[in-house]
């Protein structure tokens, strides 16, 4: 009987020892996983610190865009895009033709020939200028190809729709034309501003926001594909168009029932009399549809009317200022 008791005791101790070893192993594994997660988070945070070596530009898109340009660097350039015209000015490159536009062209190019609409330039004027490269916006590629059909002319198209598009296109042009000093001077300021905003957002809960733009007869919600949406993304705010409403287009009709359910903290309204949406028009919209007054943003006086000239027009010259201004609505 004593031998049996002794055997049972030994068996019990063995089981306890085994369990203890297992628990220690589990604890060690958990600690290792936790440390690995912390290291991964630290690495991710570090990767978000922008510099000229880590500028956030998609390398594949950069290479693809650069591959469009002719091997021989052209001397006579016409551009149909205001944002790209600004970039040429920054790089110290004077084109022989620039677009006719309501949006401001750099004063340095006041004497440069106007070639007409960004979508359909005047072929007679373009032909007279004898360009060896046409530089246009990617969003208008099909329209420009059609309007310039039959004309022997190298063309290159660059994206200018979002904040990241502007960085990409400036880097492409600066690299191709070997204007890296001028390019880096502008990129450095923008990257420093991005880092400043990331630091400002550290440890703070990202507020939710709805971006609204008006037409002559209605208002629409904007996704992060819009220029304003891309700026909001940079300040780490939660755009409900993407996170809650799940819209896929740049501009989508507003479904107020879904908006009430999302209940954004902030509403930013892009107003422009030229585009049919003034501050007065939005106030009339609210008076017409009382659902707006049920939103927390409305109750807390967090509905802000934005200047279209700052937030509605993509501009590399104004990008730093636009980031500064947009951050005030979220973190000040």
mmCIF file of C-alpha atoms in Angstrom:
data_model
loop_
_atom_site.group_PDB
_atom_site.id
_atom_site.type_symbol
_atom_site.label_atom_id
_atom_site.label_comp_id
_atom_site.label_asym_id
_atom_site.label_seq_id
_atom_site.Cartn_x
_atom_site.Cartn_y
_atom_site.Cartn_z
ATOM 1 C CA UNK A 1 0.000 0.000 0.000
ATOM 2 C CA UNK A 2 2.869 2.315 0.901
ATOM 3 C CA UNK A 3 4.549 1.493 -2.428
ATOM 4 C CA UNK A 4 1.330 2.351 -4.275
ATOM 5 C CA UNK A 5 1.039 5.687 -2.436
ATOM 6 C CA UNK A 6 4.661 6.476 -3.218
ATOM 7 C CA UNK A 7 4.152 5.689 -6.910
ATOM 8 C CA UNK A 8 1.056 7.920 -7.056
ATOM 9 C CA UNK A 9 2.968 10.772 -5.386
ATOM 10 C CA UNK A 10 5.833 10.469 -7.886
ATOM 11 C CA UNK A 11 3.355 10.439 -10.776
ATOM 12 C CA UNK A 12 1.597 13.549 -9.458
ATOM 13 C CA UNK A 13 4.886 15.406 -9.092
ATOM 14 C CA UNK A 14 5.853 14.459 -12.625
ATOM 15 C CA UNK A 15 2.569 15.823 -13.983
ATOM 16 C CA UNK A 16 2.972 19.069 -12.007
ATOM 17 C CA UNK A 17 6.537 19.479 -13.274
ATOM 18 C CA UNK A 18 5.421 18.896 -16.848
ATOM 19 C CA UNK A 19 2.574 21.444 -16.506
ATOM 20 C CA UNK A 20 4.946 23.955 -14.987
ATOM 21 C CA UNK A 21 7.346 23.519 -17.901
ATOM 22 C CA UNK A 22 4.499 23.877 -20.383
ATOM 23 C CA UNK A 23 3.247 27.056 -18.687
ATOM 24 C CA UNK A 24 6.748 28.541 -18.744
ATOM 25 C CA UNK A 25 7.105 27.651 -22.415
ATOM 26 C CA UNK A 26 3.692 29.191 -23.180
ATOM 27 C CA UNK A 27 4.600 32.337 -21.236
ATOM 28 C CA UNK A 28 7.931 32.583 -23.017
ATOM 29 C CA UNK A 29 6.219 32.127 -26.382
ATOM 30 C CA UNK A 30 3.615 34.786 -25.519
ATOM 31 C CA UNK A 31 6.324 37.212 -24.418
ATOM 32 C CA UNK A 32 8.282 36.532 -27.600
ATOM 33 C CA UNK A 33 5.192 37.153 -29.734
ATOM 34 C CA UNK A 34 4.433 40.334 -27.804
ATOM 35 C CA UNK A 35 7.984 41.580 -28.272
ATOM 36 C CA UNK A 36 7.871 40.732 -31.960
ATOM 37 C CA UNK A 37 4.612 42.678 -32.282
ATOM 38 C CA UNK A 38 6.134 45.683 -30.503
ATOM 39 C CA UNK A 39 9.182 45.499 -32.753
ATOM 40 C CA UNK A 40 6.953 45.280 -35.825
ATOM 41 C CA UNK A 41 4.931 48.286 -34.658
ATOM 42 C CA UNK A 42 8.125 50.218 -33.974
ATOM 43 C CA UNK A 43 9.457 49.319 -37.417
ATOM 44 C CA UNK A 44 6.166 50.399 -38.987
ATOM 45 C CA UNK A 45 6.210 53.689 -37.090
ATOM 46 C CA UNK A 46 9.815 54.271 -38.173
ATOM 47 C CA UNK A 47 8.936 53.553 -41.802
ATOM 48 C CA UNK A 48 6.376 56.354 -41.671
ATOM 49 C CA UNK A 49 9.059 58.949 -41.030
ATOM 50 C CA UNK A 50 9.506 60.493 -44.452
ATOM 51 C CA UNK A 51 12.802 61.555 -45.975
ATOM 52 C CA UNK A 52 14.216 61.943 -49.472
ATOM 53 C CA UNK A 53 15.266 58.281 -49.255
ATOM 54 C CA UNK A 54 11.839 57.231 -47.978
ATOM 55 C CA UNK A 55 9.475 59.712 -49.622
ATOM 56 C CA UNK A 56 6.380 57.504 -49.800
ATOM 57 C CA UNK A 57 6.325 57.530 -53.613
ATOM 58 C CA UNK A 58 5.264 54.194 -55.118
ATOM 59 C CA UNK A 59 8.359 52.928 -56.937
ATOM 60 C CA UNK A 60 6.440 50.837 -59.465
ATOM 61 C CA UNK A 61 4.219 53.777 -60.438
ATOM 62 C CA UNK A 62 7.275 56.041 -60.595
ATOM 63 C CA UNK A 63 9.103 53.675 -62.952
ATOM 64 C CA UNK A 64 6.021 53.250 -65.133
ATOM 65 C CA UNK A 65 5.452 57.014 -65.415
ATOM 66 C CA UNK A 66 9.111 57.698 -66.183
ATOM 67 C CA UNK A 67 9.165 55.081 -68.952
ATOM 68 C CA UNK A 68 6.774 57.198 -71.091
ATOM 69 C CA UNK A 69 9.340 59.894 -71.757
ATOM 70 C CA UNK A 70 11.519 59.909 -74.903
ATOM 71 C CA UNK A 71 15.170 58.905 -74.632
ATOM 72 C CA UNK A 72 16.329 62.294 -75.902
ATOM 73 C CA UNK A 73 15.353 65.037 -73.474
ATOM 74 C CA UNK A 74 13.076 67.504 -75.331
ATOM 75 C CA UNK A 75 13.790 71.205 -75.537
ATOM 76 C CA UNK A 76 10.376 72.485 -76.604
ATOM 77 C CA UNK A 77 7.589 71.438 -74.226
ATOM 78 C CA UNK A 78 3.914 72.308 -74.228
ATOM 79 C CA UNK A 79 1.823 71.427 -71.196
ATOM 80 C CA UNK A 80 -1.958 71.225 -70.914
ATOM 81 C CA UNK A 81 -2.012 70.904 -67.114
ATOM 82 C CA UNK A 82 -1.823 73.723 -64.569
ATOM 83 C CA UNK A 83 -0.344 71.502 -61.788
ATOM 84 C CA UNK A 84 2.341 70.249 -64.198
ATOM 85 C CA UNK A 85 2.985 73.832 -65.324
ATOM 86 C CA UNK A 86 3.682 74.698 -61.675
ATOM 87 C CA UNK A 87 6.142 71.822 -61.451
ATOM 88 C CA UNK A 88 8.029 72.999 -64.535
ATOM 89 C CA UNK A 89 8.342 76.434 -62.935
ATOM 90 C CA UNK A 90 9.692 74.897 -59.707
ATOM 91 C CA UNK A 91 12.271 72.933 -61.702
ATOM 92 C CA UNK A 92 13.368 75.977 -63.691
ATOM 93 C CA UNK A 93 12.044 74.658 -67.018
ATOM 94 C CA UNK A 94 10.265 77.136 -69.296
ATOM 95 C CA UNK A 95 7.729 75.546 -71.675
ATOM 96 C CA UNK A 96 6.845 77.065 -75.047
ATOM 97 C CA UNK A 97 3.117 76.625 -74.381
ATOM 98 C CA UNK A 98 0.884 76.491 -71.285
ATOM 99 C CA UNK A 99 -2.868 75.935 -70.853
ATOM 100 C CA UNK A 100 -5.533 78.590 -70.851
ATOM 101 C CA UNK A 101 -7.182 78.269 -67.436
ATOM 102 C CA UNK A 102 -9.100 80.085 -64.717
ATOM 103 C CA UNK A 103 -6.644 78.576 -62.246
ATOM 104 C CA UNK A 104 -3.515 80.698 -61.831
ATOM 105 C CA UNK A 105 -0.450 80.036 -63.998
ATOM 106 C CA UNK A 106 2.930 80.945 -62.401
ATOM 107 C CA UNK A 107 3.696 84.606 -63.038
ATOM 108 C CA UNK A 108 7.075 83.621 -64.497
ATOM 109 C CA UNK A 109 5.156 82.213 -67.486
ATOM 110 C CA UNK A 110 3.012 85.287 -68.194
ATOM 111 C CA UNK A 111 4.716 85.765 -71.560
ATOM 112 C CA UNK A 112 4.425 82.093 -72.569
ATOM 113 C CA UNK A 113 1.924 81.255 -75.337
ATOM 114 C CA UNK A 114 -1.511 80.007 -74.197
ATOM 115 C CA UNK A 115 -2.540 76.900 -76.109
ATOM 116 C CA UNK A 116 -6.180 76.644 -75.056
ATOM 117 C CA UNK A 117 -8.238 74.225 -72.985
ATOM 118 C CA UNK A 118 -6.457 71.507 -70.959
ATOM 119 C CA UNK A 119 -8.876 68.982 -72.477
ATOM 120 C CA UNK A 120 -8.772 70.160 -76.105
ATOM 121 C CA UNK A 121 -5.890 72.520 -76.896
ATOM 122 C CA UNK A 122 -5.858 74.600 -80.059
ATOM 123 C CA UNK A 123 -4.060 72.422 -82.637
ATOM 124 C CA UNK A 124 -3.147 75.391 -84.807
ATOM 125 C CA UNK A 125 -1.379 77.087 -81.883
ATOM 126 C CA UNK A 126 0.341 73.872 -80.806
ATOM 127 C CA UNK A 127 1.552 73.171 -84.360
ATOM 128 C CA UNK A 128 2.918 76.709 -84.676
ATOM 129 C CA UNK A 129 4.998 76.225 -81.497
ATOM 130 C CA UNK A 130 6.728 73.113 -82.961
ATOM 131 C CA UNK A 131 6.954 71.238 -79.640
ATOM 132 C CA UNK A 132 8.816 67.944 -79.230
ATOM 133 C CA UNK A 133 6.839 66.880 -76.119
ATOM 134 C CA UNK A 134 3.291 67.367 -74.897
ATOM 135 C CA UNK A 135 2.914 67.014 -71.127
ATOM 136 C CA UNK A 136 -0.634 66.356 -69.914
ATOM 137 C CA UNK A 137 -2.708 65.108 -66.990
ATOM 138 C CA UNK A 138 -3.307 61.351 -66.875
ATOM 139 C CA UNK A 139 -7.010 61.953 -66.188
ATOM 140 C CA UNK A 140 -7.329 63.628 -69.611
ATOM 141 C CA UNK A 141 -5.223 61.136 -71.589
ATOM 142 C CA UNK A 142 -8.073 59.785 -73.734
ATOM 143 C CA UNK A 143 -9.444 63.275 -74.515
ATOM 144 C CA UNK A 144 -6.009 64.627 -75.422
ATOM 145 C CA UNK A 145 -5.072 61.602 -77.519
ATOM 146 C CA UNK A 146 -8.290 62.069 -79.460
ATOM 147 C CA UNK A 147 -7.887 65.823 -79.942
ATOM 148 C CA UNK A 148 -4.199 65.451 -80.943
ATOM 149 C CA UNK A 149 -4.836 62.478 -83.241
ATOM 150 C CA UNK A 150 -2.723 62.539 -86.383
ATOM 151 C CA UNK A 151 -0.130 64.909 -84.910
ATOM 152 C CA UNK A 152 3.411 63.500 -84.706
ATOM 153 C CA UNK A 153 4.369 64.439 -81.181
ATOM 154 C CA UNK A 154 5.765 62.618 -78.158
ATOM 155 C CA UNK A 155 3.338 62.678 -75.232
ATOM 156 C CA UNK A 156 3.707 61.948 -71.520
ATOM 157 C CA UNK A 157 0.871 61.861 -69.013
ATOM 158 C CA UNK A 158 1.248 62.271 -65.253
ATOM 159 C CA UNK A 159 -1.312 61.946 -62.464
ATOM 160 C CA UNK A 160 -2.259 65.112 -60.578
ATOM 161 C CA UNK A 161 -5.469 64.122 -58.785
ATOM 162 C CA UNK A 162 -4.215 63.580 -55.231
ATOM 163 C CA UNK A 163 -1.525 64.756 -52.843
ATOM 164 C CA UNK A 164 0.556 61.614 -53.482
ATOM 165 C CA UNK A 165 0.093 62.098 -57.238
ATOM 166 C CA UNK A 166 1.728 65.514 -56.952
ATOM 167 C CA UNK A 167 4.765 64.081 -55.169
ATOM 168 C CA UNK A 168 5.065 61.286 -57.724
ATOM 169 C CA UNK A 169 4.795 63.600 -60.732
ATOM 170 C CA UNK A 170 7.288 66.124 -59.364
ATOM 171 C CA UNK A 171 9.765 63.311 -58.714
ATOM 172 C CA UNK A 172 9.292 61.952 -62.253
ATOM 173 C CA UNK A 173 9.861 65.359 -63.864
ATOM 174 C CA UNK A 174 12.796 66.266 -61.606
ATOM 175 C CA UNK A 175 14.476 62.928 -62.302
ATOM 176 C CA UNK A 176 13.874 62.966 -66.059
ATOM 177 C CA UNK A 177 15.047 66.536 -66.583
ATOM 178 C CA UNK A 178 17.953 66.062 -64.133
ATOM 179 C CA UNK A 179 16.695 68.839 -61.867
ATOM 180 C CA UNK A 180 17.186 66.926 -58.604
ATOM 181 C CA UNK A 181 18.320 69.904 -56.511
ATOM 182 C CA UNK A 182 15.206 71.913 -57.342
ATOM 183 C CA UNK A 183 13.008 68.829 -56.956
ATOM 184 C CA UNK A 184 14.494 67.886 -53.577
ATOM 185 C CA UNK A 185 14.146 71.417 -52.205
ATOM 186 C CA UNK A 186 10.373 71.281 -52.713
ATOM 187 C CA UNK A 187 9.987 67.629 -51.696
ATOM 188 C CA UNK A 188 11.915 68.218 -48.468
ATOM 189 C CA UNK A 189 9.500 70.910 -47.323
ATOM 190 C CA UNK A 190 6.492 68.707 -48.088
ATOM 191 C CA UNK A 191 7.988 65.645 -46.382
ATOM 192 C CA UNK A 192 8.846 67.695 -43.296
ATOM 193 C CA UNK A 193 5.226 68.850 -43.150
ATOM 194 C CA UNK A 194 3.990 65.241 -43.408
ATOM 195 C CA UNK A 195 6.281 64.234 -40.527
ATOM 196 C CA UNK A 196 5.075 67.213 -38.500
ATOM 197 C CA UNK A 197 1.443 66.171 -38.955
ATOM 198 C CA UNK A 198 2.206 62.531 -38.095
ATOM 199 C CA UNK A 199 3.790 63.700 -34.830
ATOM 200 C CA UNK A 200 0.805 65.937 -34.137
ATOM 201 C CA UNK A 201 -1.529 62.945 -34.501
ATOM 202 C CA UNK A 202 0.492 60.639 -32.214
ATOM 203 C CA UNK A 203 -1.551 59.198 -29.347
ATOM 204 C CA UNK A 204 -4.736 60.893 -30.506
ATOM 205 C CA UNK A 205 -7.910 59.197 -31.665
ATOM 206 C CA UNK A 206 -8.559 59.907 -35.312
ATOM 207 C CA UNK A 207 -11.801 61.899 -35.648
ATOM 208 C CA UNK A 208 -14.354 60.834 -38.233
ATOM 209 C CA UNK A 209 -15.125 63.254 -41.036
ATOM 210 C CA UNK A 210 -17.462 63.613 -43.989
ATOM 211 C CA UNK A 211 -16.268 65.564 -47.015
ATOM 212 C CA UNK A 212 -18.951 67.293 -49.039
ATOM 213 C CA UNK A 213 -18.800 69.098 -52.367
ATOM 214 C CA UNK A 214 -21.653 70.842 -54.125
ATOM 215 C CA UNK A 215 -22.798 71.050 -57.702
ATOM 216 C CA UNK A 216 -25.331 73.513 -59.071
ATOM 217 C CA UNK A 217 -28.238 71.452 -57.765
ATOM 218 C CA UNK A 218 -27.009 68.953 -55.159
ATOM 219 C CA UNK A 219 -24.253 67.929 -52.759
ATOM 220 C CA UNK A 220 -22.047 64.869 -52.967
ATOM 221 C CA UNK A 221 -19.725 63.015 -50.600
ATOM 222 C CA UNK A 222 -16.025 62.758 -51.471
ATOM 223 C CA UNK A 223 -13.799 59.716 -51.017
ATOM 224 C CA UNK A 224 -10.059 59.690 -50.341
ATOM 225 C CA UNK A 225 -9.541 59.590 -54.124
ATOM 226 C CA UNK A 226 -10.331 63.314 -54.229
ATOM 227 C CA UNK A 227 -7.636 65.910 -53.549
ATOM 228 C CA UNK A 228 -9.295 66.977 -50.296
ATOM 229 C CA UNK A 229 -9.738 63.316 -49.360
ATOM 230 C CA UNK A 230 -6.038 62.672 -49.898
ATOM 231 C CA UNK A 231 -5.158 65.601 -47.612
ATOM 232 C CA UNK A 232 -7.508 64.340 -44.901
ATOM 233 C CA UNK A 233 -5.891 60.903 -45.154
ATOM 234 C CA UNK A 234 -2.509 62.514 -44.471
ATOM 235 C CA UNK A 235 -3.716 63.883 -41.118
ATOM 236 C CA UNK A 236 -4.895 60.382 -40.154
ATOM 237 C CA UNK A 237 -8.583 61.325 -40.025
ATOM 238 C CA UNK A 238 -11.269 58.705 -40.659
ATOM 239 C CA UNK A 239 -13.167 59.555 -43.867
ATOM 240 C CA UNK A 240 -16.584 57.911 -43.457
ATOM 241 C CA UNK A 241 -16.979 57.766 -47.244
ATOM 242 C CA UNK A 242 -14.376 55.006 -47.219
ATOM 243 C CA UNK A 243 -14.699 53.450 -43.754
ATOM 244 C CA UNK A 244 -18.493 53.424 -43.308
ATOM 245 C CA UNK A 245 -20.297 54.388 -46.494
ATOM 246 C CA UNK A 246 -17.976 52.161 -48.577
ATOM 247 C CA UNK A 247 -18.170 54.370 -51.657
ATOM 248 C CA UNK A 248 -15.864 53.498 -54.539
ATOM 249 C CA UNK A 249 -16.171 56.596 -56.722
ATOM 250 C CA UNK A 250 -14.417 59.897 -56.089
ATOM 251 C CA UNK A 251 -17.796 61.640 -55.783
ATOM 252 C CA UNK A 252 -21.001 59.867 -54.747
ATOM 253 C CA UNK A 253 -24.586 60.951 -53.987
ATOM 254 C CA UNK A 254 -25.329 61.518 -50.305
ATOM 255 C CA UNK A 255 -27.583 58.989 -48.586
ATOM 256 C CA UNK A 256 -28.598 60.878 -45.442
ATOM 257 C CA UNK A 257 -29.873 57.758 -43.694
ATOM 258 C CA UNK A 258 -26.423 56.198 -43.920
ATOM 259 C CA UNK A 259 -24.757 59.463 -42.945
ATOM 260 C CA UNK A 260 -26.895 59.730 -39.794
ATOM 261 C CA UNK A 261 -25.897 56.166 -38.895
ATOM 262 C CA UNK A 262 -22.209 57.028 -39.408
ATOM 263 C CA UNK A 263 -22.610 60.352 -37.530
ATOM 264 C CA UNK A 264 -19.251 61.986 -38.385
ATOM 265 C CA UNK A 265 -17.464 64.153 -35.825
ATOM 266 C CA UNK A 266 -16.621 66.786 -38.437
ATOM 267 C CA UNK A 267 -18.145 67.849 -41.760
ATOM 268 C CA UNK A 268 -16.022 69.741 -44.279
ATOM 269 C CA UNK A 269 -17.881 71.428 -47.134
ATOM 270 C CA UNK A 270 -15.923 72.426 -50.216
ATOM 271 C CA UNK A 271 -17.645 75.580 -51.425
ATOM 272 C CA UNK A 272 -17.160 77.415 -54.675
ATOM 273 C CA UNK A 273 -19.466 79.888 -56.332
ATOM 274 C CA UNK A 274 -17.873 79.019 -59.686
ATOM 275 C CA UNK A 275 -18.856 75.384 -59.211
ATOM 276 C CA UNK A 276 -22.360 76.095 -57.995
ATOM 277 C CA UNK A 277 -21.874 75.475 -54.287
ATOM 278 C CA UNK A 278 -21.545 78.484 -52.025
ATOM 279 C CA UNK A 279 -21.875 78.728 -48.255
ATOM 280 C CA UNK A 280 -25.370 80.152 -48.723
ATOM 281 C CA UNK A 281 -26.348 77.186 -50.857
ATOM 282 C CA UNK A 282 -25.287 74.735 -48.166
ATOM 283 C CA UNK A 283 -27.248 76.654 -45.541
ATOM 284 C CA UNK A 284 -30.298 76.412 -47.809
ATOM 285 C CA UNK A 285 -29.690 72.664 -48.104
ATOM 286 C CA UNK A 286 -29.724 72.343 -44.304
ATOM 287 C CA UNK A 287 -32.899 74.429 -44.057
ATOM 288 C CA UNK A 288 -34.533 72.234 -46.686
ATOM 289 C CA UNK A 289 -33.452 68.941 -45.067
ATOM 290 C CA UNK A 290 -33.559 68.995 -41.254
ATOM 291 C CA UNK A 291 -31.761 65.621 -41.105
ATOM 292 C CA UNK A 292 -28.498 67.559 -41.190
ATOM 293 C CA UNK A 293 -29.344 69.049 -37.791
ATOM 294 C CA UNK A 294 -29.411 65.575 -36.209
ATOM 295 C CA UNK A 295 -25.704 65.058 -36.825
ATOM 296 C CA UNK A 296 -23.194 65.495 -34.006
ATOM 297 C CA UNK A 297 -21.004 67.665 -36.235
ATOM 298 C CA UNK A 298 -23.887 70.098 -36.718
ATOM 299 C CA UNK A 299 -24.852 70.109 -33.019
ATOM 300 C CA UNK A 300 -21.225 70.668 -31.942
ATOM 301 C CA UNK A 301 -20.599 73.426 -34.494
ATOM 302 C CA UNK A 302 -18.112 71.243 -36.396
ATOM 303 C CA UNK A 303 -19.371 71.993 -39.890
ATOM 304 C CA UNK A 304 -16.704 73.996 -41.717
ATOM 305 C CA UNK A 305 -16.861 75.671 -45.116
ATOM 306 C CA UNK A 306 -13.540 75.344 -46.993
ATOM 307 C CA UNK A 307 -11.979 77.630 -49.582
ATOM 308 C CA UNK A 308 -12.098 75.955 -52.991
ATOM 309 C CA UNK A 309 -8.929 77.726 -54.157
ATOM 310 C CA UNK A 310 -6.959 75.994 -51.364
ATOM 311 C CA UNK A 311 -8.616 72.576 -51.129
ATOM 312 C CA UNK A 312 -10.361 72.098 -54.450
ATOM 313 C CA UNK A 313 -7.465 72.590 -56.857
ATOM 314 C CA UNK A 314 -4.422 70.315 -56.859
ATOM 315 C CA UNK A 315 -1.288 72.406 -56.569
ATOM 316 C CA UNK A 316 2.269 71.453 -55.625
ATOM 317 C CA UNK A 317 2.932 75.111 -54.795
ATOM 318 C CA UNK A 318 0.066 75.112 -52.286
ATOM 319 C CA UNK A 319 0.379 71.547 -50.932
ATOM 320 C CA UNK A 320 2.345 72.476 -47.816
ATOM 321 C CA UNK A 321 -0.117 75.246 -46.940
ATOM 322 C CA UNK A 322 -3.104 72.968 -47.634
ATOM 323 C CA UNK A 323 -1.755 70.337 -45.204
ATOM 324 C CA UNK A 324 -1.187 72.992 -42.552
ATOM 325 C CA UNK A 325 -4.683 74.404 -42.935
ATOM 326 C CA UNK A 326 -6.494 71.052 -42.991
ATOM 327 C CA UNK A 327 -4.772 69.889 -39.787
ATOM 328 C CA UNK A 328 -6.289 72.818 -37.858
ATOM 329 C CA UNK A 329 -9.740 71.273 -38.168
ATOM 330 C CA UNK A 330 -8.605 68.067 -36.471
ATOM 331 C CA UNK A 331 -5.787 68.685 -33.996
ATOM 332 C CA UNK A 332 -5.959 72.284 -32.817
#
